[in-house]
Every structure is written in C-alpha cells, then in structure tokens.
XYZ file of C-alpha atoms in Angstrom:
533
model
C 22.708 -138.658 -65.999
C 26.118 -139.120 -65.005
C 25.394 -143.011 -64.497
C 23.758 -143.198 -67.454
C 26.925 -141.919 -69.622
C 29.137 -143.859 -67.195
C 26.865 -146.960 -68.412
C 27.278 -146.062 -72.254
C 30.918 -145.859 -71.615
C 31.112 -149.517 -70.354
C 29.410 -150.708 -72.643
C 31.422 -149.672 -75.619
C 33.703 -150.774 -74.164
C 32.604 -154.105 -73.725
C 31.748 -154.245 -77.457
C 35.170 -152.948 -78.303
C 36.663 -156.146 -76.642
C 33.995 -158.407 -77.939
C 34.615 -156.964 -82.082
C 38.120 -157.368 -81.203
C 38.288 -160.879 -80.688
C 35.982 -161.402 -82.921
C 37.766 -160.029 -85.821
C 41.235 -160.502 -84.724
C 41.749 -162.622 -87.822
C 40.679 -159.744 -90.482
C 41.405 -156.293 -89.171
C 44.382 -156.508 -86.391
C 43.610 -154.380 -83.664
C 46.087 -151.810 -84.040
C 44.530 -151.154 -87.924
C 40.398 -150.590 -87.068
C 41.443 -148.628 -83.812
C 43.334 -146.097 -86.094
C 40.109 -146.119 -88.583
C 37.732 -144.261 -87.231
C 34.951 -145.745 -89.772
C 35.462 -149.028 -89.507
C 34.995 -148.382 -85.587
C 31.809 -146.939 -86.164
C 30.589 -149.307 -89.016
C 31.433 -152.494 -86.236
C 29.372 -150.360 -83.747
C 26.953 -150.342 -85.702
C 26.686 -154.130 -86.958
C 26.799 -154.757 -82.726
C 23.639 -152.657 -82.266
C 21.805 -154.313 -85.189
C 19.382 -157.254 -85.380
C 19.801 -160.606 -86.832
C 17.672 -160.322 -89.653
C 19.683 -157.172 -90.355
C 22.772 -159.100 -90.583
C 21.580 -161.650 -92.979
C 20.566 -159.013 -95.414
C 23.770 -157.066 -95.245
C 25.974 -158.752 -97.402
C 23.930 -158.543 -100.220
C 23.469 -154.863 -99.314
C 27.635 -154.521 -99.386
C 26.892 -156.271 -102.541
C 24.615 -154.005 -104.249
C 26.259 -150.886 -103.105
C 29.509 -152.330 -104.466
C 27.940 -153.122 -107.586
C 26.453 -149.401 -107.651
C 29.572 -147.315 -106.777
C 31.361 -149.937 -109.852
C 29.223 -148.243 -112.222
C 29.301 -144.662 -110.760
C 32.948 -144.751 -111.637
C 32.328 -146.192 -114.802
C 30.091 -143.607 -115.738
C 32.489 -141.419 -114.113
C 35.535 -142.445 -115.593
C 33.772 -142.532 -118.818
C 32.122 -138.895 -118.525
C 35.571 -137.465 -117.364
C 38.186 -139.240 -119.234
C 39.673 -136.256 -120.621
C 40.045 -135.324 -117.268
C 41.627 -138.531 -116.096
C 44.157 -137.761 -119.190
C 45.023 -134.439 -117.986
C 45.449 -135.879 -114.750
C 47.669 -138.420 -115.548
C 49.988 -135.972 -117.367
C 49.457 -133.510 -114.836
C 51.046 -136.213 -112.710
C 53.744 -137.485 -115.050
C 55.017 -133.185 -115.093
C 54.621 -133.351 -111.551
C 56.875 -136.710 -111.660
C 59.368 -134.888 -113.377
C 59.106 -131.627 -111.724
C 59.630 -133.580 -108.847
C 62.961 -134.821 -109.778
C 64.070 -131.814 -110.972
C 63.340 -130.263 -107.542
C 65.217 -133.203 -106.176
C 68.428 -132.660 -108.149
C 68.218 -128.976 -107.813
C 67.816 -129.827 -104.183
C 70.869 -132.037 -103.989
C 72.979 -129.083 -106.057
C 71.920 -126.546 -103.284
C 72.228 -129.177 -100.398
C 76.317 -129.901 -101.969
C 76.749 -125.574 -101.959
C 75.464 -125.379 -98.575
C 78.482 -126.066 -96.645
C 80.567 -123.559 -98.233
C 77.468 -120.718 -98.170
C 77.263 -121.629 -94.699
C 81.588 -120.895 -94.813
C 81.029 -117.884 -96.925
C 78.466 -116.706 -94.182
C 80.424 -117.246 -91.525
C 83.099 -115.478 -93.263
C 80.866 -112.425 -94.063
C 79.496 -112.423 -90.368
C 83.701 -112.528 -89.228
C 84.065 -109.601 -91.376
C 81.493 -107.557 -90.196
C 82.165 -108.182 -86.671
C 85.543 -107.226 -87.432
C 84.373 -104.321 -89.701
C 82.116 -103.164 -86.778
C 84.800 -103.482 -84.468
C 87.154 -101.518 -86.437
C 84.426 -98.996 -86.750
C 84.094 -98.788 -82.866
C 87.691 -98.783 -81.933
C 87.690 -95.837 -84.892
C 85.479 -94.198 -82.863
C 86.791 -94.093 -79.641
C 90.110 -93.054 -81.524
C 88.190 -90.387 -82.601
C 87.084 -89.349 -79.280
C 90.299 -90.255 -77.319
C 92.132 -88.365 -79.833
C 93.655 -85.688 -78.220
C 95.569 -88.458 -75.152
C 96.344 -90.880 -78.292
C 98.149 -87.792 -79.818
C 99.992 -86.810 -76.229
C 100.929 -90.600 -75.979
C 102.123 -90.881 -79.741
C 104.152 -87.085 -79.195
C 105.964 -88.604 -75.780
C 109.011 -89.654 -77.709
C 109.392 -86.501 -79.701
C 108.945 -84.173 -76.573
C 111.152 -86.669 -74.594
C 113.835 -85.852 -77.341
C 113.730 -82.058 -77.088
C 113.333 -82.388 -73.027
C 116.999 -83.871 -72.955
C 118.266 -82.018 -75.481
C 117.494 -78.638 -73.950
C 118.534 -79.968 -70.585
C 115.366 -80.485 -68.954
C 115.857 -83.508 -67.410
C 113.430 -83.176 -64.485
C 110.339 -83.419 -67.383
C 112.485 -86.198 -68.661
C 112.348 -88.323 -65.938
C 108.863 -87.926 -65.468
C 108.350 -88.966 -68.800
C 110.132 -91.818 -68.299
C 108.500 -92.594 -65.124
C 105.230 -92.781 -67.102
C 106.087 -94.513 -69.969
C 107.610 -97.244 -67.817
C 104.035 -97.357 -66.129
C 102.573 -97.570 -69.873
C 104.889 -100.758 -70.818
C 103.983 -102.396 -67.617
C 100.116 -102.402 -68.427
C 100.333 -102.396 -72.055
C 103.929 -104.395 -72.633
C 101.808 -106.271 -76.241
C 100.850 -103.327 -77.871
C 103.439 -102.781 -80.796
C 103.156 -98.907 -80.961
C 103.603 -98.868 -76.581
C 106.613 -100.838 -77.253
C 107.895 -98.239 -80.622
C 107.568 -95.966 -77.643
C 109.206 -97.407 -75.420
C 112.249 -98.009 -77.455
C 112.632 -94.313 -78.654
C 112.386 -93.033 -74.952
C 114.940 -95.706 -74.090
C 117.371 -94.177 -77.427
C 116.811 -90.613 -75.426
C 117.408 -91.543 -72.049
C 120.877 -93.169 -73.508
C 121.397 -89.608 -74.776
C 120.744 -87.822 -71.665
C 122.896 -90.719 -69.473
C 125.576 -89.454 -71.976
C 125.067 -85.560 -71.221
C 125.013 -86.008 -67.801
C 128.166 -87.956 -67.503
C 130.127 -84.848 -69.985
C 129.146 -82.706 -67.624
C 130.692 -84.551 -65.221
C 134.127 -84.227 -67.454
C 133.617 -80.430 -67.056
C 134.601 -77.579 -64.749
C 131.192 -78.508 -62.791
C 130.762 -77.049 -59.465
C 128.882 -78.589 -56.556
C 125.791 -78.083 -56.394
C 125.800 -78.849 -60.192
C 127.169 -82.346 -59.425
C 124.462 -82.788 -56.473
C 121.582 -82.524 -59.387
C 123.564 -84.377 -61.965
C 124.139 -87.528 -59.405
C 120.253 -86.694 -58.387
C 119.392 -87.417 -61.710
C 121.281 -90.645 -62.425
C 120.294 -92.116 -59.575
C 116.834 -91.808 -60.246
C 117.015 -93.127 -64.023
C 117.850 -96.296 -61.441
C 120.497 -97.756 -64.184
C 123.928 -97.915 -62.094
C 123.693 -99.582 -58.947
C 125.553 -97.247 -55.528
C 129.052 -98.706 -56.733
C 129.140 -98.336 -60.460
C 127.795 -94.618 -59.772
C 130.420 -93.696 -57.498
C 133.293 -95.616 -60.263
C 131.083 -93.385 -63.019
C 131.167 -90.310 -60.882
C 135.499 -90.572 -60.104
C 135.886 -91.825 -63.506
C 134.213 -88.803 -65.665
C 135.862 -86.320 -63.198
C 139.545 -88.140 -63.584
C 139.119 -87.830 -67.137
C 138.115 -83.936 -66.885
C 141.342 -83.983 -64.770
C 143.866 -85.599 -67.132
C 142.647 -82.756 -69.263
C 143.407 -80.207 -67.260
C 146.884 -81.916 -66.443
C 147.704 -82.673 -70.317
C 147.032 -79.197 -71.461
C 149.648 -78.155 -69.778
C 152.994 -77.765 -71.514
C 156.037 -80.098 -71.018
C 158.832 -78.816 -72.209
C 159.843 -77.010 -68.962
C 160.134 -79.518 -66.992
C 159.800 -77.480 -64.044
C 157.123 -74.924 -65.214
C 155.570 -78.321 -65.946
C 155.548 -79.670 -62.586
C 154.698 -76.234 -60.777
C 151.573 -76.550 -62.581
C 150.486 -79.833 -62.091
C 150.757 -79.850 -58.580
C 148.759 -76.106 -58.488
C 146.342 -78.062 -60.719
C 146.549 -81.624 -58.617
C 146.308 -79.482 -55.212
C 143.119 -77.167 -56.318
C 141.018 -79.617 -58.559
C 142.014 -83.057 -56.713
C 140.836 -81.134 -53.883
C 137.723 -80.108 -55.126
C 136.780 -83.656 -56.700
C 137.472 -84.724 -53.070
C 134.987 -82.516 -51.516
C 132.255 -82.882 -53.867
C 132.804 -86.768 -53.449
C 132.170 -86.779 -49.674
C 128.902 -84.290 -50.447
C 127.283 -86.516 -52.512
C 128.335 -90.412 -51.369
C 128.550 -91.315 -48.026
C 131.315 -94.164 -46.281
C 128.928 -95.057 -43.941
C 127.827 -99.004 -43.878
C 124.753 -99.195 -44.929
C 121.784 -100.020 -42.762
C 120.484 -103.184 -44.893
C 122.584 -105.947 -45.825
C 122.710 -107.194 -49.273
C 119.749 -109.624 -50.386
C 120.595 -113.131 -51.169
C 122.948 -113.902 -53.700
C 124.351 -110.341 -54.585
C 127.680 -109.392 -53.746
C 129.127 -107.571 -50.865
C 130.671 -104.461 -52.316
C 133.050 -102.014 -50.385
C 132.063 -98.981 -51.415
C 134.572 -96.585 -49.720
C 137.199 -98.853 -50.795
C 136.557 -97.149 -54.128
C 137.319 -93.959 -52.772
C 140.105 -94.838 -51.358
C 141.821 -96.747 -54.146
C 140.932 -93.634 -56.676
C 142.678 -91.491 -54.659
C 145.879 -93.729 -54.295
C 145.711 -94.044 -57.547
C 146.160 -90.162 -58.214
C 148.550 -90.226 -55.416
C 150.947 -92.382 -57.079
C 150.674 -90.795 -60.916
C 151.536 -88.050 -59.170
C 154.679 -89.226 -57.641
C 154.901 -90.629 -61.074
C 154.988 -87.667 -63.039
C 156.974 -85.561 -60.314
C 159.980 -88.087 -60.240
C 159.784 -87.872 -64.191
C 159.935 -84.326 -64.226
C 162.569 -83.636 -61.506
C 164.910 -86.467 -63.462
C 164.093 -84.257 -66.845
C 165.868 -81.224 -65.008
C 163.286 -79.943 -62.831
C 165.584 -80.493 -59.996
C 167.225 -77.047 -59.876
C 165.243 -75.331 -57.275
C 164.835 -78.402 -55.580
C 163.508 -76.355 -52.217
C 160.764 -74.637 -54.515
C 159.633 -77.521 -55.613
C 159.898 -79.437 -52.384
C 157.388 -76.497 -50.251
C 155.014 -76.983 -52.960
C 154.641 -80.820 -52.624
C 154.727 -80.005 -49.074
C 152.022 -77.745 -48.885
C 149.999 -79.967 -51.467
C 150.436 -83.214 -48.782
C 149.492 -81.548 -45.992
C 146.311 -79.687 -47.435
C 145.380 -83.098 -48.395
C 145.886 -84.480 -45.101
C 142.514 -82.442 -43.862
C 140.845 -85.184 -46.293
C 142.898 -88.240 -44.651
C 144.882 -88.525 -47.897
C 148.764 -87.150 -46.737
C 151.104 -88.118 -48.744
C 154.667 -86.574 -47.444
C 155.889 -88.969 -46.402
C 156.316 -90.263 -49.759
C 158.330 -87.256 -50.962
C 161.109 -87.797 -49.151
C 162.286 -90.266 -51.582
C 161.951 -88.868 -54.287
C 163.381 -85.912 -53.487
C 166.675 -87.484 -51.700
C 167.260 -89.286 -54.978
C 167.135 -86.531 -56.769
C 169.398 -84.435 -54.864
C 171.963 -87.285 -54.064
C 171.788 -87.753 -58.186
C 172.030 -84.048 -58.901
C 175.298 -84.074 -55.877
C 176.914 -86.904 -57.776
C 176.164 -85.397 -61.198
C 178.151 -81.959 -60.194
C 180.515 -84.023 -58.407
C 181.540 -85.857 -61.480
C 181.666 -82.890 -63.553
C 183.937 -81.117 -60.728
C 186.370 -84.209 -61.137
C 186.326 -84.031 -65.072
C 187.038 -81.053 -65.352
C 189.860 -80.975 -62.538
C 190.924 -83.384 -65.122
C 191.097 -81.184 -68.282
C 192.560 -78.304 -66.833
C 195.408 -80.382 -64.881
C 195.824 -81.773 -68.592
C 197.372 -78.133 -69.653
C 198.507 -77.620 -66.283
C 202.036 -77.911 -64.937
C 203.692 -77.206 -61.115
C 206.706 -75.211 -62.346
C 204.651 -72.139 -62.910
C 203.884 -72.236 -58.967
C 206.959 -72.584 -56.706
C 204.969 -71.278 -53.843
C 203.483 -74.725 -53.426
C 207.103 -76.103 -52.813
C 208.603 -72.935 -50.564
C 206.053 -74.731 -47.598
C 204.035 -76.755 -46.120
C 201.899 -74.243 -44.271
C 199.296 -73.271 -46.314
C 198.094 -69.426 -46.651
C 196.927 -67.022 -43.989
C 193.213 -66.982 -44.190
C 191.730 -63.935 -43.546
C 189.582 -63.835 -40.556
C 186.161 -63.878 -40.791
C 183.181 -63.607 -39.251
C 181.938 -66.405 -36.768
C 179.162 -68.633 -38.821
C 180.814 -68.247 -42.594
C 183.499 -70.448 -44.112
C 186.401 -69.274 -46.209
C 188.246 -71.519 -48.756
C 191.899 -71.572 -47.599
C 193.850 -68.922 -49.921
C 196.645 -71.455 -50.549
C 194.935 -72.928 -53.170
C 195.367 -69.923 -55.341
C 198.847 -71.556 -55.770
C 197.296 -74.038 -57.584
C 194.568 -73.336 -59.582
C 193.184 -76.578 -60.789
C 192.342 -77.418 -57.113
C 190.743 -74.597 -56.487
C 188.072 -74.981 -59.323
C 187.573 -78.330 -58.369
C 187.106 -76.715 -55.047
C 184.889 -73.902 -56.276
C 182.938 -76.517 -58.284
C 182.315 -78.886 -55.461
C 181.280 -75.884 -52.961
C 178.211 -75.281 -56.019
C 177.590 -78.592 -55.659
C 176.910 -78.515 -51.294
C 175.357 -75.263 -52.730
C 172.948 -76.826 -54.062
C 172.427 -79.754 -52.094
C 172.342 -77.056 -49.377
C 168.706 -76.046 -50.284
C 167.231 -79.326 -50.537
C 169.270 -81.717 -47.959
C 167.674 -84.783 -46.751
C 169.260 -86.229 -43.591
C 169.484 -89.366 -45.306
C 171.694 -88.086 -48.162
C 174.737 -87.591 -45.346
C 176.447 -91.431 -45.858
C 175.468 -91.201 -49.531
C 177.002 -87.730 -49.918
C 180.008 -88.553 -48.036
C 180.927 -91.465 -50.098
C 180.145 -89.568 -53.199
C 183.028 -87.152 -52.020
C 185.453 -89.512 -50.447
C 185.181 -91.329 -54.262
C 185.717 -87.928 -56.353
C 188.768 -86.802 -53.905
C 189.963 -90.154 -54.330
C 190.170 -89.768 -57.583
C 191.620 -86.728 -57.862
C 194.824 -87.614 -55.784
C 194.804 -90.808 -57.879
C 195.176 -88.677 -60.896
C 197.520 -85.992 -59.907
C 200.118 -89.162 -58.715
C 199.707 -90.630 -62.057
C 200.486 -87.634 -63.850
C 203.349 -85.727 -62.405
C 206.339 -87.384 -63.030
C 208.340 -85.830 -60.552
C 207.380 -86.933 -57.696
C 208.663 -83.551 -55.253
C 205.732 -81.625 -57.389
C 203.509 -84.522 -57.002
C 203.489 -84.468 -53.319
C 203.384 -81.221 -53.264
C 200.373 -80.625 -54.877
C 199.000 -83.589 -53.297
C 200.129 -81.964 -49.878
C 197.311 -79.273 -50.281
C 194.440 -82.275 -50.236
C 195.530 -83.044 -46.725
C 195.929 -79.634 -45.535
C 193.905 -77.370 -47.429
C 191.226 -78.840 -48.943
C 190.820 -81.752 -45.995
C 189.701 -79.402 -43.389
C 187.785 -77.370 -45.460
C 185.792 -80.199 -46.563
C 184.897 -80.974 -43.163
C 183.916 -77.768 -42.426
C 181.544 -77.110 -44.855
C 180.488 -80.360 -44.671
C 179.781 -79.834 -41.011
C 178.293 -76.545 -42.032
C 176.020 -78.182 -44.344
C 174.986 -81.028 -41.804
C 174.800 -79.801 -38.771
C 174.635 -83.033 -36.928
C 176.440 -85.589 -38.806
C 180.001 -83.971 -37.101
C 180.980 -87.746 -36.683
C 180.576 -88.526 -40.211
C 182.767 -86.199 -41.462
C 185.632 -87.183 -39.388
C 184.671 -90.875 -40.373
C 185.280 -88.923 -44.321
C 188.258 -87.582 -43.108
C 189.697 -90.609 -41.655
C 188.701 -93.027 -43.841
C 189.725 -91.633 -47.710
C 192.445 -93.594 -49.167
C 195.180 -90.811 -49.107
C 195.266 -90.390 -45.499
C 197.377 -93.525 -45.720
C 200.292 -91.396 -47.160
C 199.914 -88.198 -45.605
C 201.940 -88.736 -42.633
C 204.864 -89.930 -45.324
C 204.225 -87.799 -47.665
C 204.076 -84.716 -45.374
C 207.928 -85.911 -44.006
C 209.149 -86.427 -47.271
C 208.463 -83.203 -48.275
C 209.454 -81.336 -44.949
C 213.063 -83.147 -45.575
C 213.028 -81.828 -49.533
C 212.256 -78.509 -48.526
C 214.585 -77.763 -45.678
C 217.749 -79.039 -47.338
C-alpha cells in the first residue's frame, strides 16, 4: 500500500507539471495553485477521455447558460431584497466613514490620553508611595519623634549644665548628617544643635572667667576638647585668655585712690590668683613635645611658648602698675612694699617665673626720686626761713670756731652736733635731710650710693651758695658758712657712713669733692684772724 500511495503521489505530480505548462498562458502558476478548484477541476479534465473533452465546452456552455437564468429568476424573485441590500450597503458606506472619522478623532486624542495616563499612573505611584512612607511614619513614630525632639532636649541639656548628654547628642547627630547630609529636616537639625553647642562653647568659657577651682577647670577643658572646635593652641590661648579676663576683674575692683592700699592688694591678688591660674595651667596642658609631628602643610606651633609669653605678659603689667602706683605716693613705706614684691617673686620662682630681679629698679628709682624730692624741699625751705633770718641774733656763731660739746653717746648712734642750735636755719635743713636718709634708710639700694651722694653734694652746694649771696657782711657770712665745714661736714659723713655701710670711700669722695671745700681752708683763717683781734 505504501507504494501504491507513493505511486499516486508521483503521478500528480507529474500532471501538475504537465497542466502547468500547458496552461501557463491562461492561469499563471502562482493563481490555480492558490485555487483549490481550479486544481481539482484540471485534475479532473487530465483523468478524462477524449470524447469527454469534446463535449465539455458545450457543457460549460449550457451550465453557463443555466446559472444566467437562475440569477435572473433570482434577481427577479428577490429584487426587493437586492434593494435593501444595496441600501443596506450604502448605510454601511456611510457608517463606515463615520467610524473612520470618529476613528481619526480618537486616534488625534490618543497621545494626550496616553499623557493623561501616564500622568494618573505617576500620581498613583506617588500617591501609593506617600501612603507607604505614611505608614512606616506611622510605625517608626515614636524614633521620628526622639529624632525631631533632639534639638529641643539639646537646648535644655546645655542650659541646665548637662553637658555630658550634650555631647552625646552631638556625637549622634553628627553621625545622622553624615548618612543623611540631603534630608532638609536632618539638616534643620543639625543647624539648631549647632545654635546650642555655640551656647554651651559660651558657658563653658564664663566659667572659665569665674572663681573656678581645679577640678572644675579639668571637666570644663574635658569638655571643649571633645566638642573638637579649637585645635591644642587656640585652647590653651582660650583657656589663659578667659582666666586673664576673670583676673583683670579681680584687679579692677579694687580701689585706687590709695595708692598704696591699691598696690598691697594687687600684689595679694597677683600672688594668690596668678598662682593658682599657674597651677591649674600645668594640670591640664602639658610642655612636653609632642610625640607626632605635624602632618603636611600645617604649621609648627610652640605651644609652651604660649605659656610663657602669658605669663611675661602679667609680669610686666605688673611692674607696670607697681611703678605707677609707687610714683602716685605709694612710696612711703617703701620696705613694706618692697617684702611683699619680694615674697610674691620668689613664690613664683617654684613655677620658673622669678621676677626680683626686676624690682630692683623700680624700687631704686623710686627711692633715689623720693631722696631728691625731700632733699629739695630741705633746701627750699632752708631758703624761706634764712629769708626772715638774720646772724645778729646769734653771736655765739662768731665767739668760735669750735663747734659745741656733743654729748657722748652710746657706741652705734649718731648725734647732730649741738652747735647748730646757734643757727637754726641749718639745723632744720639738717633735721630735714636726716628724714630724708630716714627714709631712704628703710628701702636703700646699693646702687642709690653715687646717685644719693650727688643729690647731697648739689643741695649743700646750694645752700652755701645761698647763704654767700645773702649776707652782706661777709664776717657773718663765713661764719655761718664755717658750720658747713665743721658741723654739718662730718656729720654728713657719718650718717652717711651709717646709712651705707660700705661705701666709706664715697663719702670722703662727698666730702672732698663739694665745691666749698675750696674755701674752707681760707675761710676758716679769715675768721680765726677776725675773731682773735
């Protein structure tokens, strides 16, 4: 069977390809082979007989003629039909291009429907995102709330001086802007704890202008370093800063119209608080050089040359405001004055900071000021009073040339010779210049010795100057002039060599050197020859 179908299948074939070339003329190849019929129909004519094929054209013929006049009769039977049809088709027609138009009107709307859609899916996506980050809001509530309350409880944390929750709020919102730096209400935040931690910077550094003890200034400097804003330099200039200004107000409180009550208390107050600013320094910073060197491109800072500079600083306003003080009239217990500053350098010397050496200028300029100041006066008035004064009212003067007995006294003290009672005006000046080595007796630099010497040989100078220009006889002149040379001479350089023990030259350098010595030989003659005859 299977070579019997194989054979039927060759053989249509073969008629396939023998009705093709046949009728390549009428039906093209392509046409019958999609025409199913007309395949069958040529099939047909191949498998007929001749006489068959003569009579079928005038079958074609009559079948034509028959299905002609089937649709006559059916076109004639039906014609209402064929009416309605035909306006059926004409609506359709129309229909049709109504459709079409309407079709073109919805095709021209599409694009923005398809916009409008898009839109409308945008929205909900957007609604339905809204509506899930609502809901997580909703269940992260209670942290959103802690987050959003951070600024408010950072703000009452400084306030009421609970700066160690502070910082640990600030630790974490500083994590917070690192991980969520684009977030608007982060950065709100952010800015509000940054307003706070201004305020507490600003507490800590007033209570660094206060009495603050120790261990107080070990949390306060605990705390600014770790708010990490100053570097180790501008913390230490902070630190001496807000504690020199809490000194200047301790300092300017007090009152200055004494000038030495004035100065006692600023060097109580510079000795006890510059002390203590010292000391808590040195707790809290360390001199040391510190183990890593500075990275690339930052510069090398001296840190304890800080230190050091603040404290020369103080030093010198100091020495400043003593000088001022002392030259305002706090110089009249000079040696009071003098242990104080002494005791104030040398406490400061167990901090490497002493500063006596400095004093000693200050102080010798004083005294050799306040020396020539009583000086002068002693020579004024010595002036006045020989203005009034005459030589006839003492004739003891001119009876000799030997002055008084003085009475003998003990070994150590010095008497002023009692000649000078003979003439009074000598013996104030006397009187006044022994309050003057008085004085200078409590406080008497070494130094002062050439100054102080020249001071005197000027004043005595002076006052024999002014005795020779006013007497105008010139046997009372000398012999008032006589008691310089051998009263008030000597006496001179004995209290002078009382009062410096070891400048015993430079007194008879004074002695030998003032301008009347010149004329005491002559004068002392002169007034031997007057007197005996």
């Amino acid at each position: 069977m299977a070579a019997a179908a194989a054979a039927a299948a060759l053989g249509e074939v073969e008629d396939e390809g023998l009705l093709a070339s046949l009728f390549r003329d009428r039906f093209p190849e392509g046409q019958w082979r999609e025409r199913p019929d007309v395949g069958r129909y040529l099939r047909e004519l191949s498998g007929s007989g001749l006489e068959r094929l003569r009579r079928e054209p005038e079958r074609l013929a009559e079948e034509r003629a028959q299905l002609l006049q089937q649709t006559r009769d059916l076109a004639f039977a039906n014609y209402k039909t064929f009416i309605r049809g035909a306006e059926c088709t004409e609506r359709i027609h129309r229909l049709f291009g109504d459709v079409e138009a309407a079709l073109g009107r919805l095709l021209g709307r599409l694009p923005s429907f398809q916009q409008s859609c898009r839109n409308f899916v945008k929205d909900a996506e957007e609604i339905g995102s809204n509506r899930h980050m609502n809901t997580l809001t909703l269940n992260r509530h209670t942290e959103i709330l802690e987050i959003l309350e951070i600024p408010q409880l950072m703000d009452t944390c400084v306030r009421n001086s609970y700066y160690e929750e502070a910082l640990e709020l600030a630790a974490y919102v500083r994590r917070l802007e690192r991980k969520y730096s684009t977030i608007p209400v982060i950065q709100g935040i952010v800015n509000e704890v940054r307003q706070s931690m201004q305020l507490m910077l600003s507490q800590l550094i007033q209570q660094l202008r206060t009495n603050i003890q120790l261990p107080a200034c070990l949390r306060v400097i605990g705390y600014l370093r770790r708010m990490d804003i100053f570097t180790e330099a501008e913390l230490r200039i902070k630190f001496l800063q807000a504690r020199d200004a809490w000194l200047r107000s301790i300092l300017t409180s007090i009152p200055s119209e004494d000038p030495y009550f004035h100065i006692t208390k600023t060097i109580e107050a510079c000795r006890v608080h510059l002390f203590d600013i010292i000391t808590q320094y040195r707790a809290i910073f360390s001199d040391e050089d510190p183990l890593l060197p500075p990275a690339a491109g930052e510069p090398s800072v001296n840190e304890s040359a800080i230190f050091h500079g603040w404290v020369l600083q103080k030093v010198s306003q100091f020495l400043q405001v003593l000088e001022s003080d002392l030259q305002r009239g706090g110089g009249s217990r000079l040696d009071s004055l003098l242990g104080q500053c002494m005791y104030f350098g040398l406490s400061f010397s167990r901090v490497g900071a002493d500063f006596r050496g400095q004093l000693a200028p200050v102080f010798q300029q004083v005294a050799l000021s306040t020396f020539k100041k009583a000086v002068q006066e002693a020579v004024e008035k010595f002036q006045d009073e020989m203005n009034s004064y005459t030589l006839i009212s003492a004739p003891a003067v001119l009876r000799s040339t030997i002055p008084a007995a003085v009475p003998v006294t003990q070994p150590g003290t010095l008497q002023p010779p009692m000649g000078l009672l003979d003439f009074p005006p000598l013996a104030c000046f006397l009187n006044n210049i022994l309050v003057a080595f008085n004085d200078l007796r409590l406080c008497c630099p070494v130094a002062l010795a050439q100054d102080v010497t020249a001071s005197l040989e000027d004043a005595l100078g002076k006052v024999g100057k002014y005795q020779e220009s006013l007497f105008r006889d010139e046997l009372e002149c000398l012999a008032s002039l006589s008691l310089l040379p051998l009263l008030i001479f000597p006496f001179f350089q004995s209290f002078f060599i009382y009062t410096y023990d070891y400048f015993i030259v430079i007194c008879k350098i004074l002695v030998e050197n003032l301008w009347l010595l010149s004329r005491l030989t002559d004068w002392r003659r002169f007034l031997n020859f007057h007197t005996n005859s």
